[in-house]
């Protein structure tokens, strides 16, 4: 039983993968449906209020997916990742690993890789569902644009899990880890209000899956992508360093 | 194996461990006893490298990788089976250890039949035994066990004590316990901790014989009354109690008794069946030291 197999079992045996896959798949299927019938829904429930909705375009299906998935899907991914990465949520379990592993990386890296992989795969699954249903209901989205946007979205999910890893190194309980990670992830877009800063933040990647099919160049997100890769490495390093130096 | 010099751990103004000079001989089973809040867990945590000392020095005569630690209430991921927990511990410590080691330890700790059950349904005693097994799986040279028998029923306690006793000379064991009978049974060296300070440290025999009020037990074949009367006249005899054919002879020092008691008995015309120092229980001595 290696630390890698342990993480795989954590995901599969505890059915946590179903939570991640389920929530992204749900929004992947719901997004294009909402985009397609938004006008009808508003017409039906709007009463006397007259709402004019422009006819949906294929990119709207993907927009709806990412708008919903990036909130609930991100939250579920953070909670699942915290379950794996907050090793010292139960100090006795922390003692088990800390006194046996040769380095903190031996414990943290498999947890990070499997959790990040699950979150990214969940996002991809939802994006595939959204792509298919958008094609059925609204027409096709250029595959290259979708692929580039989805890749950036997956990278953002990996970043979110890296933030969880950093938070887990700093806090003790799983709840505190989730809260700290959510504060950082929600706080980043606020920083983006500062002119020119927003394009370089990891949170800019959330918009890529929506922006690229609408005409943004994939290259436009490269800067944010590079910053995100660096931030992932920094978060992991900091999380491991904090976890290693913490007393149990 | 372990030596600490003026080891100290402070939390604000409170000293959890205060100037402890620990000396644990290699191959010994060292019992760390003390009331709640004495600093036992903190001391073990520092020895395990899980807590940083505020001051002082720790010298471990073994690589960190060869140290195994058992917390007082072991927990494991509840969806793993007992066998998987042991296999995980084995893999983390040393992959070259054969897998059969898991089966051996499950057998030794009485968990053989629960090997394929997930540990989420285990009783506290079963978790404790699994904790002991997961500590032993890597064949460590130094074991730090925090209350290893605390939650065990008599059978489980017996199994764990036997496991610890079998480690004598093969490994060095430091274990803290509230159950003084356990310490007395398996430990050869004892440290008594109170309020973070080490009040006594040394061989168990020395503690039991040397610290408690010294007494000798003399079993006679002849009439004990005249012998008791003769002993009471000796200045180094503090009291003599008759219990059938047995005399409990209180002495002012063990040295006096060793030098003069046989002669005094011979002079009193006693027919001696046996003569031995009365071993105090660790509980007696512990209470005496605490007082």
Short mmCIF file of C-alpha atoms in Angstrom, two decimals:
data_model
loop_
_atom_site.label_atom_id
_atom_site.label_comp_id
_atom_site.label_asym_id
_atom_site.label_seq_id
_atom_site.Cartn_x
_atom_site.Cartn_y
_atom_site.Cartn_z
CA UNK A 1 0.00 0.00 0.00
CA UNK A 2 1.86 3.04 -1.24
CA UNK A 3 0.90 6.63 -0.47
CA UNK A 4 -0.32 6.85 -4.08
CA UNK A 5 -2.62 3.87 -3.77
CA UNK A 6 -3.88 5.25 -0.47
CA UNK A 7 -4.99 8.43 -2.23
CA UNK A 8 -6.60 6.50 -5.06
CA UNK A 9 -8.53 4.45 -2.51
CA UNK A 10 -9.49 7.62 -0.63
CA UNK A 11 -11.08 8.90 -3.82
CA UNK A 12 -12.73 5.70 -4.96
CA UNK A 13 -13.56 3.79 -1.77
CA UNK A 14 -15.09 6.81 -0.06
CA UNK A 15 -16.99 7.67 -3.29
CA UNK A 16 -15.59 11.20 -3.22
CA UNK A 17 -15.03 10.98 -6.94
CA UNK A 18 -18.79 10.74 -7.41
CA UNK A 19 -19.26 14.09 -5.68
CA UNK A 20 -16.73 15.76 -7.96
CA UNK A 21 -17.79 14.05 -11.18
CA UNK A 22 -21.48 14.42 -10.31
CA UNK A 23 -21.43 18.14 -9.67
CA UNK A 24 -19.43 19.01 -12.81
CA UNK A 25 -21.46 16.64 -14.98
CA UNK A 26 -24.69 18.09 -13.62
CA UNK A 27 -23.68 21.63 -14.47
CA UNK A 28 -22.20 20.49 -17.79
CA UNK A 29 -25.61 19.17 -18.75
CA UNK A 30 -27.61 21.96 -17.12
CA UNK A 31 -25.60 24.88 -18.56
CA UNK A 32 -26.46 24.53 -22.27
CA UNK A 33 -30.03 23.61 -21.37
CA UNK A 34 -30.38 26.82 -19.37
CA UNK A 35 -28.81 28.84 -22.17
CA UNK A 36 -31.12 27.29 -24.77
CA UNK A 37 -34.34 27.80 -22.82
CA UNK A 38 -33.52 30.96 -20.83
CA UNK A 39 -35.87 33.02 -22.99
CA UNK A 40 -38.68 30.53 -22.58
CA UNK A 41 -38.13 30.28 -18.83
CA UNK A 42 -38.21 34.05 -18.38
CA UNK A 43 -41.25 34.33 -20.60
CA UNK A 44 -43.07 31.69 -18.58
CA UNK A 45 -42.21 32.97 -15.12
CA UNK A 46 -41.78 36.65 -15.86
CA UNK A 47 -45.50 37.44 -15.49
CA UNK A 48 -46.29 40.91 -16.80
CA UNK A 49 -42.62 41.78 -16.96
CA UNK A 50 -41.39 41.93 -20.53
CA UNK A 51 -37.85 40.57 -20.82
CA UNK A 52 -36.08 40.48 -24.15
CA UNK A 53 -33.36 37.84 -24.38
CA UNK A 54 -31.16 37.74 -27.44
CA UNK A 55 -31.21 34.41 -29.27
CA UNK A 56 -28.64 32.06 -27.68
CA UNK A 57 -25.38 31.36 -29.43
CA UNK A 58 -23.26 28.20 -28.94
CA UNK A 59 -20.77 30.00 -26.67
CA UNK A 60 -23.63 30.69 -24.21
CA UNK A 61 -23.86 26.97 -23.42
CA UNK A 62 -20.25 26.93 -22.26
CA UNK A 63 -20.69 30.24 -20.44
CA UNK A 64 -23.57 28.84 -18.41
CA UNK A 65 -21.55 25.76 -17.57
CA UNK A 66 -18.54 27.62 -16.26
CA UNK A 67 -20.67 30.20 -14.41
CA UNK A 68 -22.30 27.46 -12.34
CA UNK A 69 -19.51 24.91 -12.13
CA UNK A 70 -16.86 27.31 -11.00
CA UNK A 71 -18.84 28.03 -7.83
CA UNK A 72 -20.34 24.77 -6.62
CA UNK A 73 -17.82 22.55 -8.45
CA UNK A 74 -14.93 24.52 -7.02
CA UNK A 75 -16.38 24.31 -3.51
CA UNK A 76 -16.85 20.53 -3.77
CA UNK A 77 -13.30 20.12 -5.14
CA UNK A 78 -11.89 22.22 -2.29
CA UNK A 79 -13.78 20.19 0.32
CA UNK A 80 -12.62 16.88 -1.19
CA UNK A 81 -9.03 18.11 -1.46
CA UNK A 82 -9.09 19.35 2.14
CA UNK A 83 -10.20 15.88 3.23
CA UNK A 84 -6.98 14.51 1.82
CA UNK A 85 -4.56 17.37 2.42
CA UNK A 86 -5.52 18.41 5.96
CA UNK A 87 -3.49 15.49 7.27
CA UNK A 88 -3.41 16.78 10.79
CA UNK A 89 -7.16 17.31 11.01
CA UNK A 90 -6.80 14.29 13.29
CA UNK A 91 -3.40 14.68 15.00
CA UNK A 92 -3.08 10.93 15.52
CA UNK A 93 -3.25 10.38 11.78
CA UNK A 94 -0.70 13.16 11.37
CA UNK A 95 1.60 11.37 13.81
CA UNK A 96 1.16 8.12 11.88
CA UNK A 97 2.44 9.72 8.67
CA UNK A 98 4.93 12.24 10.07
CA UNK A 99 6.81 9.60 12.05
CA UNK A 100 7.00 7.14 9.18
CA UNK A 101 7.51 9.05 5.94
CA UNK A 102 11.05 10.07 5.09
CA UNK A 103 9.91 13.51 3.92
CA UNK A 104 6.74 15.58 4.02
CA UNK A 105 6.67 15.45 0.21
CA UNK A 106 6.16 11.69 0.38
CA UNK A 107 2.85 12.39 2.11
CA UNK A 108 1.69 15.65 0.52
CA UNK A 109 2.58 15.16 -3.16
CA UNK A 110 0.43 12.05 -3.77
CA UNK A 111 -2.45 13.77 -1.98
CA UNK A 112 -2.03 16.90 -4.06
CA UNK A 113 -1.60 15.11 -7.38
CA UNK A 114 -4.60 12.81 -6.91
CA UNK A 115 -6.86 15.59 -5.57
CA UNK A 116 -5.79 18.03 -8.28
CA UNK A 117 -6.18 15.33 -10.92
CA UNK A 118 -9.69 14.58 -9.69
CA UNK A 119 -10.69 18.27 -9.70
CA UNK A 120 -9.24 18.83 -13.17
CA UNK A 121 -10.82 15.63 -14.50
CA UNK A 122 -14.16 16.71 -13.02
CA UNK A 123 -13.91 20.06 -14.78
CA UNK A 124 -13.02 18.30 -18.03
CA UNK A 125 -15.93 15.89 -17.69
CA UNK A 126 -18.35 18.78 -17.21
CA UNK A 127 -16.81 20.66 -20.14
CA UNK A 128 -17.21 17.60 -22.39
CA UNK A 129 -20.85 17.28 -21.34
CA UNK A 130 -21.37 21.00 -21.96
CA UNK A 131 -19.69 20.77 -25.38
CA UNK A 132 -21.88 17.84 -26.41
CA UNK A 133 -25.12 19.33 -25.21
CA UNK A 134 -24.27 22.72 -26.66
CA UNK A 135 -23.74 21.00 -30.01
CA UNK A 136 -27.13 19.28 -29.70
CA UNK A 137 -29.10 22.32 -28.56
CA UNK A 138 -27.28 25.39 -29.84
CA UNK A 139 -24.77 24.37 -32.45
CA UNK A 140 -21.11 23.58 -32.41
CA UNK A 141 -18.40 25.44 -30.51
CA UNK A 142 -15.00 25.50 -32.26
CA UNK A 143 -13.20 22.51 -30.78
CA UNK A 144 -9.78 24.19 -30.62
CA UNK A 145 -11.19 27.14 -28.69
CA UNK A 146 -13.05 24.82 -26.34
CA UNK A 147 -9.94 22.72 -25.80
CA UNK A 148 -7.73 25.72 -25.01
CA UNK A 149 -10.33 27.19 -22.65
CA UNK A 150 -10.87 23.86 -20.92
CA UNK A 151 -7.12 23.43 -20.48
CA UNK A 152 -6.90 26.78 -18.75
CA UNK A 153 -9.91 25.90 -16.61
CA UNK A 154 -8.29 22.62 -15.57
CA UNK A 155 -5.12 24.51 -14.67
CA UNK A 156 -7.20 26.78 -12.44
CA UNK A 157 -8.65 23.75 -10.68
CA UNK A 158 -5.12 22.48 -10.02
CA UNK A 159 -4.30 25.91 -8.61
CA UNK A 160 -7.35 25.74 -6.33
CA UNK A 161 -6.12 22.42 -4.92
CA UNK A 162 -2.62 23.89 -4.46
CA UNK A 163 -4.20 26.69 -2.42
CA UNK A 164 -5.86 23.99 -0.30
CA UNK A 165 -2.44 22.36 0.19
CA UNK A 166 -1.01 25.68 1.39
CA UNK A 167 -4.01 26.29 3.66
CA UNK A 168 -3.69 22.77 5.11
CA UNK A 169 -0.08 23.49 6.03
CA UNK A 170 -1.12 26.61 7.87
CA UNK A 171 -4.32 25.50 9.61
CA UNK A 172 -5.17 22.46 11.68
CA UNK A 173 -8.75 21.37 11.01
CA UNK A 174 -10.36 20.46 7.71
CA UNK A 175 -12.99 23.15 8.17
CA UNK A 176 -10.34 25.81 8.72
CA UNK A 177 -8.49 24.55 5.64
CA UNK A 178 -11.64 24.82 3.51
CA UNK A 179 -12.46 28.28 4.85
CA UNK A 180 -8.93 29.61 4.33
CA UNK A 181 -8.77 28.23 0.79
CA UNK A 182 -12.18 29.67 -0.11
CA UNK A 183 -11.19 33.09 1.25
CA UNK A 184 -8.07 33.09 -0.95
CA UNK A 185 -9.88 31.81 -4.03
CA UNK A 186 -12.71 34.32 -3.66
CA UNK A 187 -10.34 37.10 -2.74
CA UNK A 188 -8.20 36.79 -5.85
CA UNK A 189 -10.84 38.06 -8.32
CA UNK A 190 -11.24 41.11 -6.08
CA UNK A 191 -7.56 41.87 -6.66
CA UNK A 192 -8.36 41.70 -10.35
CA UNK A 193 -10.27 44.98 -10.03
CA UNK A 194 -6.86 46.70 -10.04
CA UNK A 195 -6.19 47.70 -13.67
CA UNK A 196 -3.77 45.45 -15.58
CA UNK A 197 -3.43 43.10 -12.56
CA UNK A 198 -6.51 41.02 -13.33
CA UNK A 199 -5.12 39.59 -16.57
CA UNK A 200 -2.17 38.10 -14.67
CA UNK A 201 -4.07 36.45 -11.86
CA UNK A 202 -4.96 32.75 -11.80
CA UNK A 203 -8.62 33.74 -11.55
CA UNK A 204 -8.36 35.14 -15.11
CA UNK A 205 -8.22 31.52 -16.30
CA UNK A 206 -11.83 30.98 -15.23
CA UNK A 207 -12.91 33.24 -18.06
CA UNK A 208 -10.82 31.46 -20.70
CA UNK A 209 -13.33 28.70 -21.48
CA UNK A 210 -15.93 31.40 -22.08
CA UNK A 211 -13.68 34.05 -23.62
CA UNK A 212 -11.73 32.00 -26.17
CA UNK A 213 -14.83 30.68 -28.05
CA UNK A 214 -16.07 34.30 -28.15
CA UNK A 215 -12.94 35.50 -29.87
CA UNK A 216 -10.24 35.99 -27.23
CA UNK A 217 -6.89 34.70 -28.29
CA UNK A 218 -5.61 31.70 -26.30
CA UNK A 219 -2.30 33.55 -26.08
CA UNK A 220 -4.06 36.29 -24.10
CA UNK A 221 -4.24 33.88 -21.13
CA UNK A 222 -0.65 32.71 -21.30
CA UNK A 223 0.53 35.30 -18.78
CA UNK A 224 -2.08 34.23 -16.24
CA UNK A 225 -1.25 30.61 -17.04
CA UNK A 226 2.42 31.17 -16.28
CA UNK A 227 1.63 32.98 -13.04
CA UNK A 228 -0.72 30.14 -12.10
CA UNK A 229 1.95 27.48 -12.67
CA UNK A 230 4.36 29.49 -10.51
CA UNK A 231 1.65 29.99 -7.86
CA UNK A 232 0.95 26.23 -7.81
CA UNK A 233 4.62 25.51 -7.15
CA UNK A 234 4.79 28.23 -4.49
CA UNK A 235 1.64 27.05 -2.71
CA UNK A 236 2.89 23.46 -2.66
CA UNK A 237 6.31 24.46 -1.38
CA UNK A 238 4.83 26.72 1.30
CA UNK A 239 2.25 24.12 2.34
CA UNK A 240 4.90 21.44 2.77
CA UNK A 241 7.24 23.77 4.61
CA UNK A 242 4.50 24.89 7.00
CA UNK A 243 3.30 21.34 7.58
CA UNK A 244 6.83 20.13 8.25
CA UNK A 245 7.59 22.81 10.80
CA UNK A 246 4.30 22.49 12.66
CA UNK A 247 4.27 20.83 16.05
CA UNK A 248 1.93 17.97 16.75
CA UNK B 1 19.99 5.24 23.53
CA UNK B 2 18.31 8.48 24.60
CA UNK B 3 19.90 11.24 26.59
CA UNK B 4 18.41 14.64 27.21
CA UNK B 5 20.09 17.52 28.97
CA UNK B 6 18.04 20.22 30.69
CA UNK B 7 15.20 19.57 28.27
CA UNK B 8 12.50 22.17 28.50
CA UNK B 9 9.21 22.89 26.77
CA UNK B 10 7.29 26.00 27.66
CA UNK B 11 3.87 27.15 26.52
CA UNK B 12 3.85 30.80 27.48
CA UNK B 13 4.66 30.94 31.19
CA UNK B 14 3.84 27.29 31.77
CA UNK B 15 6.63 24.75 31.69
CA UNK B 16 5.20 21.48 30.35
CA UNK B 17 8.65 19.89 30.62
CA UNK B 18 11.12 21.54 32.94
CA UNK B 19 14.81 20.72 32.90
CA UNK B 20 14.52 17.00 32.27
CA UNK B 21 17.73 14.96 32.10
CA UNK B 22 16.52 11.69 30.69
CA UNK B 23 18.82 8.72 30.39
CA UNK B 24 17.36 5.69 28.65
CA UNK B 25 19.78 2.77 28.36
CA UNK B 26 19.88 0.94 25.02
CA UNK B 27 17.80 -2.23 25.04
CA UNK B 28 15.84 -1.20 28.12
CA UNK B 29 12.14 -0.86 28.64
CA UNK B 30 11.70 2.52 30.25
CA UNK B 31 8.45 3.34 32.00
CA UNK B 32 7.52 6.98 32.19
CA UNK B 33 4.96 7.46 34.93
CA UNK B 34 3.27 10.50 36.32
CA UNK B 35 -0.14 12.01 36.95
CA UNK B 36 -2.22 13.71 34.24
CA UNK B 37 -0.54 16.87 33.04
CA UNK B 38 2.89 15.72 34.23
CA UNK B 39 4.36 16.30 30.78
CA UNK B 40 4.68 12.68 29.62
CA UNK B 41 3.08 13.20 26.21
CA UNK B 42 4.98 16.44 25.65
CA UNK B 43 8.25 14.73 26.53
CA UNK B 44 7.51 11.82 24.19
CA UNK B 45 6.50 14.29 21.47
CA UNK B 46 9.87 16.03 21.73
CA UNK B 47 11.72 12.72 21.64
CA UNK B 48 9.71 11.80 18.54
CA UNK B 49 10.65 15.06 16.84
CA UNK B 50 7.03 16.18 16.73
CA UNK B 51 7.54 19.09 19.14
CA UNK B 52 10.45 21.47 19.36
CA UNK B 53 12.13 21.92 22.75
CA UNK B 54 12.22 25.44 24.13
CA UNK B 55 15.65 24.68 25.54
CA UNK B 56 17.95 21.76 26.16
CA UNK B 57 19.47 18.98 24.15
CA UNK B 58 18.16 15.64 22.87
CA UNK B 59 20.63 12.97 21.85
CA UNK B 60 19.11 9.95 20.14
CA UNK B 61 21.43 7.04 19.56
CA UNK B 62 19.43 6.00 16.52
CA UNK B 63 18.34 7.47 13.18
CA UNK B 64 14.91 9.14 13.19
CA UNK B 65 13.78 6.61 10.59
CA UNK B 66 14.33 3.83 13.14
CA UNK B 67 12.07 5.46 15.74
CA UNK B 68 8.42 4.42 15.94
CA UNK B 69 5.75 6.37 17.79
CA UNK B 70 2.37 5.29 19.09
CA UNK B 71 -0.01 8.08 20.18
CA UNK B 72 -2.31 7.50 23.14
CA UNK B 73 -5.44 7.07 21.02
CA UNK B 74 -4.40 5.83 17.58
CA UNK B 75 -6.62 6.74 14.62
CA UNK B 76 -6.42 5.59 11.03
CA UNK B 77 -8.34 6.37 7.88
CA UNK B 78 -11.58 4.56 8.71
CA UNK B 79 -12.07 3.08 5.24
CA UNK B 80 -8.80 1.12 5.31
CA UNK B 81 -8.70 -2.47 6.47
CA UNK B 82 -6.44 -3.50 9.34
CA UNK B 83 -4.13 -5.28 6.90
CA UNK B 84 -3.96 -2.19 4.69
CA UNK B 85 -3.07 0.02 7.66
CA UNK B 86 -0.17 -2.26 8.49
CA UNK B 87 0.88 -2.48 4.87
CA UNK B 88 0.83 1.30 4.57
CA UNK B 89 2.99 1.61 7.70
CA UNK B 90 5.34 -1.06 6.35
CA UNK B 91 5.66 0.63 2.95
CA UNK B 92 6.27 4.06 4.43
CA UNK B 93 8.98 2.80 6.76
CA UNK B 94 10.77 0.21 4.65
CA UNK B 95 9.38 -1.43 1.52
CA UNK B 96 11.92 -4.22 1.72
CA UNK B 97 10.22 -5.69 4.80
CA UNK B 98 8.23 -8.71 3.55
CA UNK B 99 4.43 -8.47 3.56
CA UNK B 100 4.22 -11.53 5.79
CA UNK B 101 5.25 -9.21 8.61
CA UNK B 102 1.73 -7.75 8.49
CA UNK B 103 0.20 -11.18 9.03
CA UNK B 104 2.60 -12.00 11.85
CA UNK B 105 1.74 -8.83 13.72
CA UNK B 106 -1.99 -9.20 13.15
CA UNK B 107 -1.65 -12.65 14.68
CA UNK B 108 0.47 -11.41 17.59
CA UNK B 109 -1.98 -8.64 18.43
CA UNK B 110 -5.03 -10.87 18.17
CA UNK B 111 -6.39 -9.09 15.10
CA UNK B 112 -5.96 -11.93 12.63
CA UNK B 113 -9.70 -12.42 12.15
CA UNK B 114 -10.26 -8.68 11.70
CA UNK B 115 -7.52 -8.32 9.09
CA UNK B 116 -9.94 -7.63 6.23
CA UNK B 117 -12.36 -5.47 8.19
CA UNK B 118 -12.29 -1.69 7.76
CA UNK B 119 -10.96 -0.04 10.89
CA UNK B 120 -13.87 2.42 11.06
CA UNK B 121 -15.81 -0.26 12.93
CA UNK B 122 -13.04 -1.15 15.37
CA UNK B 123 -13.38 -0.73 19.12
CA UNK B 124 -10.89 1.50 20.89
CA UNK B 125 -9.05 -1.54 22.15
CA UNK B 126 -8.74 -2.97 18.63
CA UNK B 127 -7.45 0.38 17.37
CA UNK B 128 -4.91 0.39 20.19
CA UNK B 129 -3.70 -3.09 19.26
CA UNK B 130 -3.55 -2.13 15.59
CA UNK B 131 -1.59 0.95 16.64
CA UNK B 132 0.92 -1.22 18.46
CA UNK B 133 1.18 -3.54 15.44
CA UNK B 134 1.70 -0.58 13.07
CA UNK B 135 4.45 0.64 15.37
CA UNK B 136 6.24 -2.69 15.34
CA UNK B 137 5.88 -3.40 11.62
CA UNK B 138 9.05 -1.53 10.67
CA UNK B 139 11.20 -3.37 13.21
CA UNK B 140 12.15 -0.09 14.92
CA UNK B 141 15.15 0.28 17.21
CA UNK B 142 13.38 2.77 19.45
CA UNK B 143 9.69 2.72 20.32
CA UNK B 144 7.93 5.63 21.98
CA UNK B 145 4.57 4.40 23.23
CA UNK B 146 2.11 6.78 24.85
CA UNK B 147 -0.24 4.83 27.11
CA UNK B 148 -0.22 1.70 24.94
CA UNK B 149 -2.54 -0.27 27.24
CA UNK B 150 -4.93 2.51 28.19
CA UNK B 151 -8.00 1.28 26.36
CA UNK B 152 -7.41 -2.44 26.44
CA UNK B 153 -9.39 -5.18 28.11
CA UNK B 154 -7.39 -7.64 30.27
CA UNK B 155 -6.74 -9.99 27.35
CA UNK B 156 -5.65 -7.23 25.00
CA UNK B 157 -3.51 -5.72 27.74
CA UNK B 158 -1.81 -9.05 28.29
CA UNK B 159 -1.08 -9.41 24.56
CA UNK B 160 0.38 -5.94 24.29
CA UNK B 161 2.46 -6.30 27.45
CA UNK B 162 3.81 -9.60 26.16
CA UNK B 163 4.68 -7.93 22.85
CA UNK B 164 6.52 -5.15 24.66
CA UNK B 165 8.31 -7.59 26.98
CA UNK B 166 9.49 -9.58 23.95
CA UNK B 167 11.20 -6.46 22.63
CA UNK B 168 13.60 -6.35 25.58
CA UNK B 169 17.16 -6.04 24.31
CA UNK B 170 15.95 -6.25 20.66
CA UNK B 171 14.77 -2.64 20.83
CA UNK B 172 14.59 0.20 23.30
CA UNK B 173 11.10 1.05 24.50
CA UNK B 174 9.94 4.15 26.30
CA UNK B 175 6.35 3.96 27.36
CA UNK B 176 4.21 6.19 29.44
CA UNK B 177 1.46 4.70 31.50
CA UNK B 178 -0.98 5.41 34.28
CA UNK B 179 -1.21 1.70 34.98
CA UNK B 180 1.63 1.24 37.41
CA UNK B 181 1.21 -2.54 37.53
CA UNK B 182 2.00 -2.62 33.80
CA UNK B 183 5.13 -0.56 34.29
CA UNK B 184 6.20 -2.74 37.19
CA UNK B 185 5.62 -5.84 35.12
CA UNK B 186 7.57 -5.01 31.98
CA UNK B 187 9.88 -2.08 32.71
CA UNK B 188 13.40 -2.36 33.94
CA UNK B 189 13.92 1.39 34.25
CA UNK B 190 11.49 3.99 35.50
CA UNK B 191 11.18 7.74 35.36
CA UNK B 192 8.68 9.56 37.56
CA UNK B 193 7.51 12.86 36.17
CA UNK B 194 5.49 15.51 37.96
CA UNK B 195 4.72 19.03 36.75
CA UNK B 196 7.30 18.61 34.00
CA UNK B 197 10.10 17.65 36.38
CA UNK B 198 11.75 14.26 36.62
CA UNK B 199 11.52 13.32 40.30
CA UNK B 200 13.19 9.94 40.01
CA UNK B 201 14.94 8.00 37.31
CA UNK B 202 16.70 4.69 37.59
CA UNK B 203 16.35 0.94 37.68
CA UNK B 204 12.98 -0.27 38.88
CA UNK B 205 14.58 -2.44 41.57
CA UNK B 206 16.40 0.52 43.00
CA UNK B 207 13.18 2.47 43.12
CA UNK B 208 11.17 -0.28 44.76
CA UNK B 209 13.75 -1.40 47.28
CA UNK B 210 15.57 1.78 47.94
CA UNK B 211 12.85 4.39 48.08
CA UNK B 212 10.07 2.74 50.04
CA UNK B 213 10.35 2.23 53.81
CA UNK B 214 12.83 -0.67 53.90
CA UNK B 215 11.52 -3.94 55.30
CA UNK B 216 12.63 -7.52 55.32
CA UNK B 217 10.39 -10.55 55.29
CA UNK B 218 11.66 -13.43 57.40
CA UNK B 219 9.89 -16.81 57.26
CA UNK B 220 10.71 -19.05 60.22
CA UNK B 221 10.28 -22.71 61.02
CA UNK B 222 10.79 -22.01 64.74
CA UNK B 223 8.54 -20.00 67.09
CA UNK B 224 8.62 -16.40 65.83
CA UNK B 225 7.77 -14.67 69.15
CA UNK B 226 11.20 -14.91 70.86
CA UNK B 227 12.93 -14.03 67.59
CA UNK B 228 10.72 -10.95 67.22
CA UNK B 229 11.48 -9.91 70.81
CA UNK B 230 15.23 -10.30 70.21
CA UNK B 231 15.11 -8.26 67.00
CA UNK B 232 13.20 -5.43 68.71
CA UNK B 233 16.22 -4.83 70.95
CA UNK B 234 18.43 -4.01 67.96
CA UNK B 235 18.84 -0.24 67.37
CA UNK B 236 18.62 -0.53 63.56
CA UNK B 237 15.28 -2.36 63.73
CA UNK B 238 12.40 0.12 63.56
CA UNK B 239 9.52 -2.34 63.93
CA UNK B 240 8.75 -6.05 63.91
CA UNK B 241 5.36 -7.37 62.91
CA UNK B 242 4.39 -11.02 63.43
CA UNK B 243 2.17 -12.72 60.84
CA UNK B 244 2.03 -16.40 61.68
CA UNK B 245 5.43 -17.85 60.81
CA UNK B 246 6.38 -14.65 59.01
CA UNK B 247 8.11 -11.63 60.50
CA UNK B 248 8.01 -8.22 58.78
CA UNK B 249 11.11 -6.49 60.03
CA UNK B 250 11.36 -2.75 59.49
CA UNK B 251 14.95 -1.52 59.32
CA UNK B 252 16.47 1.95 59.22
CA UNK B 253 18.48 1.05 56.14
CA UNK B 254 18.83 -1.87 53.79
CA UNK B 255 22.56 -1.81 54.35
CA UNK B 256 22.10 -2.44 58.08
CA UNK B 257 19.72 -5.26 57.35
CA UNK B 258 22.06 -6.88 54.83
CA UNK B 259 25.01 -6.66 57.22
CA UNK B 260 23.39 -7.49 60.52
CA UNK B 261 20.05 -9.23 60.10
CA UNK B 262 21.41 -12.73 59.36
CA UNK B 263 23.66 -12.53 62.40
CA UNK B 264 20.88 -11.22 64.63
CA UNK B 265 18.60 -14.07 63.54
CA UNK B 266 21.30 -16.62 64.24
CA UNK B 267 21.91 -15.15 67.69
CA UNK B 268 18.18 -15.34 68.41
CA UNK B 269 18.27 -19.04 67.54
CA UNK B 270 15.91 -18.64 64.60
CA UNK B 271 15.44 -21.44 62.08
CA UNK B 272 15.14 -19.43 58.90
CA UNK B 273 13.20 -20.74 55.90
CA UNK B 274 13.58 -17.62 53.79
CA UNK B 275 14.83 -14.08 54.08
CA UNK B 276 14.22 -11.34 51.52
CA UNK B 277 13.66 -7.60 51.23
CA UNK B 278 9.99 -6.73 50.96
CA UNK B 279 9.44 -5.38 47.49
CA UNK B 280 7.17 -2.38 47.61
CA UNK B 281 4.69 -2.03 44.77
CA UNK B 282 5.36 0.72 42.28
CA UNK B 283 2.10 2.26 43.36
CA UNK B 284 3.35 2.55 46.97
CA UNK B 285 6.56 4.17 45.82
CA UNK B 286 4.81 6.39 43.31
CA UNK B 287 2.49 7.73 45.98
CA UNK B 288 5.42 8.19 48.32
CA UNK B 289 7.44 10.08 45.71
CA UNK B 290 4.44 12.19 44.73
CA UNK B 291 3.87 13.09 48.37
#
